[in-house]
Short mmCIF file of C-alpha atoms in Angstrom, two decimals:
data_model
loop_
_atom_site.label_atom_id
_atom_site.label_comp_id
_atom_site.label_asym_id
_atom_site.label_seq_id
_atom_site.Cartn_x
_atom_site.Cartn_y
_atom_site.Cartn_z
CA MET A 186 150.56 118.34 300.08
CA ARG A 187 148.31 115.35 300.43
CA ILE A 188 149.79 114.21 303.73
CA PHE A 189 148.64 117.47 305.35
CA ALA A 190 145.15 116.99 303.95
CA LEU A 191 145.11 113.48 305.44
CA LEU A 192 146.27 114.67 308.82
CA SER A 193 143.62 117.37 308.93
CA VAL A 194 140.69 114.98 308.44
CA LEU A 195 141.87 111.65 309.85
CA GLY A 196 139.34 110.27 312.25
CA ILE A 197 136.36 112.33 311.11
CA ALA A 198 133.48 109.99 310.20
CA LEU A 199 130.18 110.72 308.48
CA GLN A 200 127.31 108.25 308.70
CA VAL A 201 124.22 108.70 306.49
CA PRO A 202 121.62 106.36 304.97
CA VAL A 203 122.20 105.11 301.45
CA VAL A 204 120.68 102.72 298.92
CA THR A 205 122.86 99.62 298.71
CA ALA A 206 123.88 97.94 295.46
CA GLN A 207 124.36 94.18 295.66
CA ASP A 208 128.00 93.45 294.83
CA GLY A 209 128.02 96.00 292.01
CA SER A 210 124.94 94.80 290.14
CA ILE A 211 122.08 96.91 288.80
CA SER A 212 118.65 95.83 287.55
CA GLY A 213 117.53 98.89 285.59
CA PRO A 214 118.12 102.60 285.05
CA THR A 215 119.74 104.39 287.97
CA SER A 216 119.19 107.86 286.55
CA SER A 217 117.09 109.91 284.14
CA SER A 218 117.34 113.33 282.55
CA SER A 219 114.57 114.73 284.74
CA ALA A 220 116.05 113.26 287.92
CA ALA A 221 119.50 114.56 287.02
CA GLY A 222 118.37 118.14 286.44
CA TYR A 223 121.90 118.68 285.17
CA SER A 224 123.13 121.96 283.75
CA CYS A 225 126.67 122.94 282.78
CA ASP A 226 128.07 125.77 280.67
CA PRO A 227 130.98 124.39 278.60
CA SER A 228 132.28 127.90 278.02
CA GLN A 229 132.83 128.22 281.77
CA CYS A 230 133.82 124.59 282.47
CA GLN A 231 136.88 123.82 280.40
CA LEU A 232 139.62 121.20 280.33
CA PRO A 233 141.93 120.15 281.83
CA ASN A 234 140.39 120.73 285.27
CA CYS A 235 136.68 121.02 284.49
CA ASN A 236 134.47 119.03 282.13
CA CYS A 237 130.71 118.94 281.66
CA ALA A 238 128.85 115.64 281.70
CA SER A 239 128.40 114.95 278.00
CA THR A 240 127.91 112.04 275.65
CA SER A 241 130.11 113.77 273.07
CA PRO A 242 133.89 113.22 273.04
CA PRO A 243 135.93 115.78 274.98
CA GLY A 244 137.83 118.53 273.26
CA GLY A 245 135.33 118.77 270.41
CA LEU A 246 136.89 115.78 268.66
CA SER A 247 134.99 113.82 266.04
CA PRO A 248 134.27 110.22 267.13
CA SER A 249 136.36 108.98 264.20
CA ASP A 250 139.38 110.75 265.74
CA VAL A 251 138.78 109.27 269.18
CA PRO A 252 140.37 106.06 270.49
CA GLN A 253 137.98 103.44 271.85
CA PHE A 254 139.04 102.89 275.44
CA VAL A 255 138.30 99.64 277.24
CA VAL A 256 138.87 100.11 280.97
CA PHE A 257 139.93 97.04 282.98
CA THR A 258 139.53 97.21 286.76
CA ALA A 259 139.61 94.77 289.67
CA ASP A 260 138.24 95.16 293.19
CA ASP A 261 139.11 93.88 296.68
CA ALA A 262 142.16 92.13 298.16
CA ILE A 263 145.37 91.54 296.22
CA GLN A 264 146.61 87.98 296.60
CA SER A 265 148.50 85.57 294.36
CA TYR A 266 145.28 83.99 293.13
CA THR A 267 143.73 87.37 292.21
CA ILE A 268 146.88 88.46 290.35
CA ASP A 269 146.85 85.12 288.51
CA SER A 270 143.21 85.77 287.64
CA VAL A 271 143.95 89.17 286.09
CA ASN A 272 147.06 87.93 284.31
CA GLN A 273 145.19 85.21 282.44
CA PHE A 274 143.44 88.00 280.55
CA LEU A 275 146.11 90.70 280.27
CA ALA A 276 149.62 89.28 280.62
CA GLN A 277 150.12 88.42 276.94
CA ARG A 278 148.28 91.40 275.52
CA LYS A 279 149.69 94.68 274.31
CA ASN A 280 148.22 97.99 273.22
CA PRO A 281 148.69 99.42 269.72
CA ASN A 282 152.03 100.98 270.71
CA GLY A 283 153.42 97.65 271.90
CA CYS A 284 153.09 98.50 275.59
CA PRO A 285 151.81 95.95 278.11
CA ILE A 286 148.26 96.49 279.31
CA LYS A 287 147.83 98.53 282.49
CA MET A 288 144.79 98.25 284.73
CA THR A 289 143.34 99.72 287.92
CA TYR A 290 143.15 97.68 291.11
CA PHE A 291 140.77 99.08 293.73
CA THR A 292 142.44 97.61 296.78
CA SER A 293 140.94 96.76 300.15
CA LEU A 294 143.27 95.52 302.87
CA ASN A 295 141.71 92.49 304.54
CA TYR A 296 143.63 89.47 303.19
CA THR A 297 145.87 91.65 301.02
CA ASN A 298 149.51 90.62 300.59
CA TYR A 299 151.29 93.97 300.59
CA THR A 300 154.35 92.87 298.65
CA LEU A 301 152.11 91.91 295.72
CA VAL A 302 150.61 95.40 295.82
CA THR A 303 154.13 96.80 295.52
CA ASP A 304 154.97 94.43 292.65
CA TRP A 305 151.76 95.23 290.80
CA TYR A 306 152.34 98.97 291.12
CA VAL A 307 155.99 98.81 290.04
CA ALA A 308 154.90 96.76 287.01
CA GLY A 309 152.99 99.86 285.89
CA ASN A 310 149.46 99.30 287.15
CA GLU A 311 147.30 101.78 289.05
CA ILE A 312 146.57 101.13 292.72
CA ALA A 313 143.38 102.79 293.96
CA ASP A 314 141.43 102.98 297.23
CA HIS A 315 138.59 100.56 298.10
CA THR A 316 138.54 101.21 301.89
CA MET A 317 140.46 99.23 304.50
CA THR A 318 137.84 96.65 305.49
CA HIS A 319 135.43 96.77 302.53
CA VAL A 320 132.56 98.78 304.00
CA GLY A 321 129.90 100.64 302.05
CA SER A 322 129.15 104.30 302.73
CA PRO A 323 132.61 104.46 304.33
CA PRO A 324 133.64 106.87 307.07
CA ALA A 325 136.77 108.96 306.68
CA ASP A 326 139.05 106.61 308.60
CA GLU A 327 138.27 103.73 306.22
CA ILE A 328 139.24 105.83 303.18
CA ASN A 329 142.20 107.65 304.70
CA GLY A 330 143.50 104.61 306.55
CA ASN A 331 143.72 102.73 303.26
CA LEU A 332 145.89 105.50 301.82
CA ILE A 333 148.19 105.50 304.84
CA ALA A 334 148.57 101.71 305.05
CA LEU A 335 149.23 101.28 301.32
CA ASN A 336 151.90 103.96 301.54
CA ALA A 337 153.50 102.55 304.69
CA LEU A 338 153.41 98.80 303.96
CA ALA A 339 153.32 98.62 300.15
CA GLY A 340 155.42 101.67 299.31
CA ILE A 341 152.77 103.25 297.09
CA PRO A 342 153.36 107.01 296.91
CA LEU A 343 150.46 108.93 298.42
CA ASP A 344 150.15 111.07 295.32
CA ALA A 345 149.89 107.95 293.14
CA ILE A 346 146.65 106.80 294.81
CA GLN A 347 144.26 109.06 292.96
CA GLY A 348 141.10 106.98 292.55
CA PHE A 349 138.37 105.51 294.74
CA ARG A 350 135.53 103.04 294.34
CA ALA A 351 133.01 102.43 297.10
CA PRO A 352 132.50 98.80 298.13
CA TYR A 353 129.15 97.51 296.82
CA LEU A 354 129.07 100.83 294.88
CA ASN A 355 127.49 102.11 298.09
CA TYR A 356 128.32 105.80 298.41
CA THR A 357 126.76 109.12 299.39
CA ALA A 358 127.30 112.78 298.61
CA GLN A 359 129.32 112.92 301.82
CA THR A 360 131.57 110.11 300.54
CA LEU A 361 132.49 112.27 297.57
CA GLN A 362 133.24 115.22 299.82
CA LEU A 363 135.51 113.04 301.95
CA LEU A 364 137.46 112.18 298.79
CA ALA A 365 137.89 115.83 297.92
CA ASN A 366 139.07 116.59 301.45
CA VAL A 367 142.14 114.39 300.96
CA ASP A 368 142.86 115.34 297.35
CA PHE A 369 141.58 112.34 295.43
CA THR A 370 141.43 112.99 291.69
CA TYR A 371 138.43 110.82 290.88
CA ASP A 372 135.67 108.53 292.06
CA SER A 373 134.40 105.59 290.00
CA SER A 374 131.36 104.31 291.89
CA SER A 375 128.45 105.51 289.75
CA ALA A 376 126.71 103.53 287.01
CA SER A 377 126.01 104.38 283.39
CA SER A 378 122.76 102.45 283.19
CA ILE A 379 121.07 103.47 279.92
CA PRO A 380 122.36 102.26 276.51
CA VAL A 381 124.29 104.71 274.34
CA THR A 382 121.72 104.11 271.60
CA ASP A 383 118.96 105.54 273.83
CA PRO A 384 118.41 109.32 273.43
CA GLY A 385 118.27 109.57 277.23
CA THR A 386 121.54 107.72 277.82
CA ASP A 387 123.56 108.47 280.93
CA ALA A 388 126.77 107.14 279.35
CA TYR A 389 128.71 110.34 279.89
CA TRP A 390 132.38 110.74 279.32
CA PRO A 391 134.23 111.33 282.63
CA TYR A 392 133.27 114.71 284.06
CA THR A 393 133.97 116.90 287.07
CA LEU A 394 131.54 117.63 289.87
CA ASP A 395 131.71 121.41 289.45
CA ASN A 396 128.00 121.17 288.58
CA GLY A 397 127.06 118.09 290.57
CA LEU A 398 126.49 114.47 289.59
CA ALA A 399 124.47 113.34 286.58
CA ASN A 400 124.50 109.58 287.31
CA ASP A 401 122.69 107.45 289.95
CA CYS A 402 120.11 110.18 290.47
CA LEU A 403 117.34 107.63 291.12
CA THR A 404 119.25 105.52 293.62
CA VAL A 405 121.46 107.77 295.78
CA GLU A 406 119.95 110.45 297.99
CA GLY A 407 121.27 113.99 298.08
CA ILE A 408 122.90 114.05 294.65
CA CYS A 409 122.07 115.49 291.20
CA LYS A 410 120.19 118.70 290.37
CA GLY A 411 123.47 120.48 290.90
CA GLN A 412 124.66 118.51 293.92
CA PRO A 413 127.18 117.89 295.28
CA LYS A 414 129.23 120.75 293.87
CA ILE A 415 132.85 119.65 294.28
CA PRO A 416 135.02 121.57 291.78
CA GLY A 417 137.82 119.52 290.28
CA LEU A 418 136.74 116.08 291.54
CA TRP A 419 136.19 113.76 288.58
CA GLU A 420 133.54 111.08 288.20
CA ILE A 421 134.39 108.15 285.92
CA PRO A 422 131.09 106.32 285.39
CA MET A 423 131.06 102.53 285.17
CA TYR A 424 129.58 101.69 281.77
CA ALA A 425 127.11 98.81 281.73
CA PHE A 426 126.62 96.14 279.08
CA PHE A 427 123.07 95.46 277.83
CA ASP A 428 121.52 92.23 276.63
CA ASN A 429 118.55 91.81 274.26
CA LEU A 430 116.24 93.40 276.86
CA GLY A 431 117.98 96.73 276.32
CA VAL A 432 117.54 99.20 279.16
CA ASP A 433 115.85 96.45 281.19
CA GLY A 434 118.82 94.12 280.79
CA PRO A 435 121.88 95.93 282.20
CA HIS A 436 125.01 94.12 283.41
CA LEU A 437 127.65 96.07 285.33
CA MET A 438 130.25 94.32 287.48
CA ASP A 439 131.19 90.71 286.64
CA PRO A 440 128.55 90.49 283.88
CA TRP A 441 129.49 86.84 283.25
CA LEU A 442 127.90 85.97 286.60
CA ASP A 443 124.52 87.27 285.41
CA THR A 444 121.83 85.51 283.44
CA ALA A 445 121.07 87.14 280.08
CA ASN A 446 117.88 87.94 278.18
CA GLY A 447 115.63 86.94 281.04
CA ALA A 448 116.94 83.37 281.13
CA SER A 449 117.10 81.34 284.32
CA SER A 450 120.73 80.22 284.00
CA VAL A 451 124.06 81.74 282.98
CA ASN A 452 125.02 81.23 279.34
CA ASP A 453 128.53 82.20 278.21
CA THR A 454 127.49 82.40 274.57
CA ALA A 455 124.69 84.86 275.34
CA THR A 456 127.06 86.94 277.51
CA PHE A 457 129.66 86.98 274.72
CA GLU A 458 127.09 88.23 272.21
CA TYR A 459 125.70 91.08 274.31
CA MET A 460 129.21 92.17 275.30
CA LYS A 461 130.15 92.40 271.62
CA ASN A 462 126.91 94.18 270.75
CA THR A 463 127.34 96.78 273.48
CA PHE A 464 130.95 97.37 272.46
CA THR A 465 129.79 97.88 268.87
CA ASP A 466 127.24 100.47 269.98
CA HIS A 467 129.99 102.43 271.74
CA TYR A 468 132.52 101.97 268.93
CA THR A 469 130.17 103.09 266.13
CA GLY A 470 128.70 105.93 268.18
CA ASN A 471 130.46 108.57 270.24
CA ARG A 472 133.04 106.07 271.49
CA GLN A 473 132.30 106.50 275.17
CA PRO A 474 134.60 104.18 277.12
CA ILE A 475 133.44 100.71 278.04
CA GLY A 476 134.77 98.62 280.90
CA LEU A 477 135.40 95.20 282.34
CA TYR A 478 134.83 95.66 286.07
CA THR A 479 135.90 92.50 287.84
CA HIS A 480 136.13 90.76 291.18
CA PRO A 481 139.07 88.52 290.20
CA ILE A 482 138.30 85.87 292.79
CA HIS A 483 135.31 84.75 290.69
CA LEU A 484 137.64 83.91 287.78
CA SER A 485 140.57 82.43 289.67
CA THR A 486 142.11 79.15 288.56
CA THR A 487 144.32 78.93 291.67
CA TYR A 488 141.85 79.66 294.48
CA PRO A 489 141.95 76.62 296.80
CA GLY A 490 139.07 74.18 296.67
CA VAL A 491 137.16 75.90 293.87
CA ASP A 492 136.71 74.55 290.34
CA PRO A 493 137.80 77.27 287.88
CA PRO A 494 135.11 78.55 285.48
CA ASN A 495 137.11 77.58 282.39
CA SER A 496 134.35 78.21 279.86
CA THR A 497 133.79 81.73 281.18
CA ILE A 498 137.52 82.45 281.27
CA GLN A 499 137.84 81.38 277.65
CA MET A 500 134.82 83.47 276.68
CA ILE A 501 136.31 86.62 278.22
CA ASN A 502 139.61 86.01 276.43
CA GLU A 503 137.76 85.55 273.17
CA TYR A 504 135.93 88.81 273.75
CA LEU A 505 139.21 90.64 274.38
CA ASP A 506 140.76 89.00 271.31
CA TRP A 507 137.86 90.25 269.21
CA VAL A 508 137.98 93.74 270.75
CA GLN A 509 141.69 94.07 270.00
CA MET A 510 141.09 93.23 266.35
CA GLN A 511 139.26 96.55 265.94
CA GLN A 512 141.31 99.58 265.01
CA ASP A 513 142.18 102.28 267.54
CA VAL A 514 141.20 100.20 270.59
CA TRP A 515 143.19 100.63 273.79
CA ILE A 516 142.82 98.64 277.02
CA VAL A 517 143.66 101.07 279.80
CA SER A 518 143.53 101.93 283.48
CA ASN A 519 141.24 104.65 284.82
CA GLU A 520 144.35 106.76 285.33
CA GLN A 521 145.24 106.52 281.62
CA LEU A 522 141.67 107.17 280.51
CA LEU A 523 141.43 110.29 282.64
CA ALA A 524 144.81 111.56 281.42
CA TRP A 525 143.48 111.43 277.86
CA VAL A 526 140.13 113.03 278.76
CA ARG A 527 141.95 115.93 280.39
CA ASN A 528 144.16 116.34 277.33
CA PRO A 529 142.27 114.78 274.41
CA VAL A 530 144.40 114.22 271.33
CA PRO A 531 143.29 112.55 268.09
CA VAL A 532 144.37 109.01 267.32
CA SER A 533 146.91 110.39 264.85
CA GLU A 534 148.82 111.94 267.78
CA LEU A 535 148.72 109.04 270.23
CA ASP A 536 152.25 108.10 269.21
CA SER A 537 153.56 110.95 271.37
CA PHE A 538 150.97 110.76 274.16
CA GLU A 539 153.02 110.09 277.29
CA PRO A 540 150.36 108.45 279.54
CA LEU A 541 149.95 105.59 277.06
CA LYS A 542 153.66 104.85 276.86
CA CYS A 543 155.44 102.23 278.95
CA PRO A 544 158.34 103.68 280.95
CA THR A 545 160.18 100.82 282.61
CA PRO A 546 162.42 101.25 285.68
CA GLN A 547 166.01 100.37 284.91
CA VAL A 548 167.40 98.54 287.93
CA ASP A 549 170.35 96.15 287.74
CA PRO A 550 168.69 92.69 288.02
CA SER A 551 171.60 91.41 290.09
CA LEU A 552 171.12 94.10 292.73
CA LYS A 553 169.57 92.93 296.01
CA ILE A 554 166.98 95.56 296.88
CA CYS A 555 163.45 95.16 298.21
CA ASN A 556 161.76 97.30 295.55
CA GLY A 557 158.76 95.59 293.98
CA ILE A 558 160.75 93.84 291.25
CA PRO A 559 160.70 90.09 291.96
CA GLN A 560 164.26 89.29 290.88
CA ASN A 561 165.65 92.12 293.01
CA GLU A 562 163.64 91.52 296.18
CA ALA A 563 163.87 87.71 296.41
CA GLY A 564 164.95 86.73 299.92
CA LEU A 565 164.49 90.23 301.36
CA LEU A 566 160.79 90.22 302.23
CA GLU A 567 159.61 90.23 305.82
CA GLU A 568 156.84 87.83 306.77
CA CYS A 569 154.19 89.34 309.03
CA ASP A 570 152.55 86.26 310.52
CA PHE A 571 149.28 87.63 311.86
CA PRO A 572 146.61 85.01 312.59
CA ASP A 573 143.81 86.72 310.65
CA PHE A 574 145.67 87.53 307.44
CA PRO A 575 149.45 87.12 307.31
CA PHE A 576 151.32 88.96 304.58
CA PHE A 577 154.76 89.88 303.27
CA THR A 578 156.22 93.37 302.94
CA CYS A 579 159.45 95.16 302.07
CA TYR A 580 158.79 97.88 304.62
CA GLY A 581 158.83 96.20 308.01
CA CYS A 582 156.09 94.35 309.87
CA PRO A 583 153.81 96.37 312.16
CA GLN A 584 153.55 95.41 315.81
CA VAL A 585 149.79 94.91 315.45
CA GLU A 586 147.43 94.44 312.52
CA VAL A 587 146.49 97.64 310.71
CA SER A 588 143.01 99.00 311.36
CA PRO A 589 141.03 102.14 310.54
CA SER A 590 141.93 103.55 313.94
CA ASN A 591 145.60 102.59 313.58
CA PRO A 592 146.59 102.32 309.91
CA ASN A 593 150.34 102.70 310.49
CA PRO A 594 151.39 100.94 313.72
CA PRO A 595 155.01 101.04 314.91
CA GLN A 596 157.34 98.47 313.39
CA GLN A 597 158.13 95.14 314.99
CA VAL A 598 161.91 94.88 314.53
CA PRO A 599 163.24 91.28 314.55
CA ALA A 600 166.13 90.55 316.90
CA GLY A 601 169.46 91.34 315.31
CA GLN A 602 167.90 93.43 312.54
CA GLN A 603 167.25 97.11 312.07
CA MET A 604 164.08 99.05 311.42
CA ARG A 605 163.21 99.39 307.74
CA TYR A 606 162.75 102.78 306.15
CA ARG A 607 159.42 103.74 304.61
CA LEU A 608 159.20 105.31 301.16
CA PRO A 609 159.99 109.06 301.23
CA ALA A 610 158.22 111.55 298.98
CA ASN A 611 161.32 112.27 296.90
CA CYS A 612 162.10 108.75 295.63
CA SER A 613 160.30 106.39 293.26
CA THR A 614 159.28 102.98 294.62
CA PRO A 615 161.52 100.77 292.42
CA PHE A 616 164.58 102.84 293.37
CA TRP A 617 164.02 103.00 297.11
CA ASP A 618 166.05 100.65 299.30
CA PRO A 619 164.02 100.30 302.52
CA ILE A 620 166.79 98.34 304.25
CA ALA A 621 169.61 100.80 303.54
CA GLY A 622 167.33 103.81 303.60
CA SER A 623 168.73 105.17 300.34
CA CYS A 624 167.45 106.12 296.89
CA LEU A 625 169.26 104.63 293.89
CA CYS A 626 168.10 107.24 291.45
CA GLN A 627 166.35 110.55 291.89
CA SER A 628 166.61 111.76 288.31
CA SER A 629 163.71 111.08 285.96
CA GLU A 630 166.16 110.94 283.07
CA CYS A 631 168.13 108.03 284.47
CA ALA A 632 165.25 106.19 286.07
CA PHE A 633 163.06 104.91 283.25
CA THR A 634 163.33 103.66 279.68
CA ASP A 635 160.38 104.02 277.30
CA ASN A 636 159.66 100.67 275.64
CA SER A 637 156.76 101.80 273.46
CA ARG A 638 156.99 101.52 269.68
CA PRO A 639 155.75 103.88 266.95
CA ILE A 640 152.06 103.51 266.21
CA GLY A 641 152.13 104.71 262.61
CA PRO A 642 151.01 107.76 260.65
CA ASN A 643 147.45 108.90 259.94
CA GLY A 644 145.95 107.01 262.84
CA ALA A 645 147.23 103.66 261.60
CA ASN A 646 148.22 101.39 264.42
CA LEU A 647 149.53 98.06 265.55
CA THR A 648 146.96 95.90 267.27
CA GLY A 649 148.34 93.82 270.11
CA GLY A 650 146.94 90.77 271.79
CA GLY A 651 145.81 87.34 270.78
CA THR A 652 146.04 84.19 272.79
CA GLY A 653 145.30 81.46 270.26
CA GLY A 654 143.72 78.12 271.03
CA ASP A 655 140.18 76.82 270.70
CA GLY A 656 137.07 78.94 271.01
CA PHE A 657 135.05 78.60 274.19
CA ASP A 658 132.15 77.23 272.15
CA GLY A 659 134.26 74.45 270.66
CA SER A 660 134.26 76.01 267.19
CA GLY A 661 138.04 76.17 267.12
CA GLY A 662 140.27 79.01 266.09
CA THR A 663 143.73 79.97 264.98
CA PRO A 664 146.28 81.95 266.94
CA THR A 665 145.99 85.67 266.41
CA PRO A 666 149.15 87.47 265.34
CA THR A 667 150.96 89.46 267.97
CA TYR A 668 150.59 92.63 265.87
CA ILE A 669 148.53 93.58 262.86
CA ASN A 670 149.84 96.59 260.98
CA PHE A 671 146.91 98.68 259.79
CA ASN A 672 148.99 100.90 257.50
CA GLY A 673 147.31 100.68 254.13
CA ALA A 674 144.56 98.47 255.50
CA SER A 675 141.03 98.49 254.18
CA PRO A 676 138.49 100.83 255.81
CA VAL A 677 137.82 100.20 259.48
CA LYS A 678 135.16 97.62 260.19
CA LEU A 679 134.17 95.43 263.10
CA TRP A 680 135.61 91.96 262.76
CA SER A 681 134.14 88.78 264.13
CA GLY A 682 135.56 85.38 264.78
CA SER A 683 136.32 82.82 267.40
CA LEU A 684 139.83 83.48 268.66
CA VAL A 685 140.49 82.55 272.21
CA GLY A 686 142.81 80.92 274.63
CA MET A 687 144.36 81.16 278.00
CA VAL A 688 147.48 83.11 278.77
CA SER A 689 150.35 82.54 281.13
CA ALA A 690 150.87 84.59 284.26
CA LEU A 691 153.47 87.29 284.65
CA ALA A 692 156.42 86.74 286.94
CA VAL A 693 154.70 88.74 289.65
CA GLY A 694 151.92 86.16 289.80
CA ALA A 695 154.27 83.24 289.97
CA PHE A 696 156.36 85.02 292.57
CA GLY A 697 153.27 85.69 294.65
CA ALA A 698 152.23 82.07 294.47
CA ALA A 699 155.64 81.06 295.73
CA THR A 700 155.87 83.53 298.59
CA GLY A 701 152.36 84.69 299.39
CA TRP A 702 149.68 83.22 301.62
CA VAL A 703 146.51 81.89 300.09
CA LEU A 704 143.60 83.07 302.19
CA VAL A 705 139.86 83.12 301.99
CA ASN A 706 138.46 86.54 301.06
CA VAL A 707 134.96 87.13 302.38
#
């Protein structure tokens, strides 16, 4: 069990030199075929637990049978203003099966409001590890302490935290070994830095480290040429966008903060064009995933004292509107992407693919239980009023602030109240009552209802999304339909147009704004 793996390594730290990336940006290729020296025998490395680094779709599928995945991730603290930031892009969108969009939040703990972590997880999103205090080349206690604190104070099951991203994308071979020591499923810190149209591209589908890394071979010491060999640990590369400069114009995290085409200032129109062009290269090629890797604070409309970047926000929504007008496009979390890679099925069978469905916990909305569902937990949260970063939690305030050396301090029990019970391994978060110490439902059959809808035969699908409103460039636009049925549609093509707008926040965002603290994240 994972808890035993954690206990066996907690407190062991490894410190080694590393090349530092600046806030997730890259300026050119981070690997090459010669530097990688990669070799893998696909007859010996087979799914679901081993996969060679390859530009071809997994499972031998033809690209035309492969969904185009768009991964959406966010990094750093979870606060009301970061949830609002993500929601303005995803809250009103749906995937082809009618399910709400899920994303991956790589969570660090400084300034994090734990109850919003719980809410975000219970809403169906993936919570992943980004260290406790946002340090690059992290020691073991930063990685493991994050796991322990998220489990104790946010009620995230240990086995649900499967992914890791290094702050600043600053990692080493030893970092990857630390992840394997405590049973992480994947890392997503490496860059795909060469366009898919280049014969030497490093845009590999997710792969395992049975035969070492094949990305970042020019920037991280001690990796590639067969190292590090860590059987079963997956690497999900972060796929860069490229402007008109091609391999010399990569854009990785928060590409909208970068200048494009060698210009001296940021231009949303230029960013929009190269994002569409890079997507098209993926979509018309081998359909390697593409991603939006965000620091939500940069796009917040509710962060105190900062003017929101409205033009950029509208541009990103227009890009997502355009992306969702293409057939067989799915916006997913890393967890969902990896589930498909491990069990690749053609688009014609996605209707029955469980990881893309939307099971929803069925809890009586009138029930008072502190469980990550806003209407159930209202009035039950404990406020932990620490001077550095106060927060709310369902699971009892610690006596002192969490730290890498003490990620799960004893509870501070208010006078006249009782200690709250932490989530056990045999109950799901939305059904655990931390005040009563009881589980409402332990049967998977009674716990969740699937709210997905049929996709359609022969790969036909329903395309969700659309926000309506004016285009960011002032050209205007009309609201996109909620769904477009592609049954009997003309042959697949890439559509263009100016369809954009801003979306409203989910209840979790509004709830966080009402109950959470707004704090500066540095």
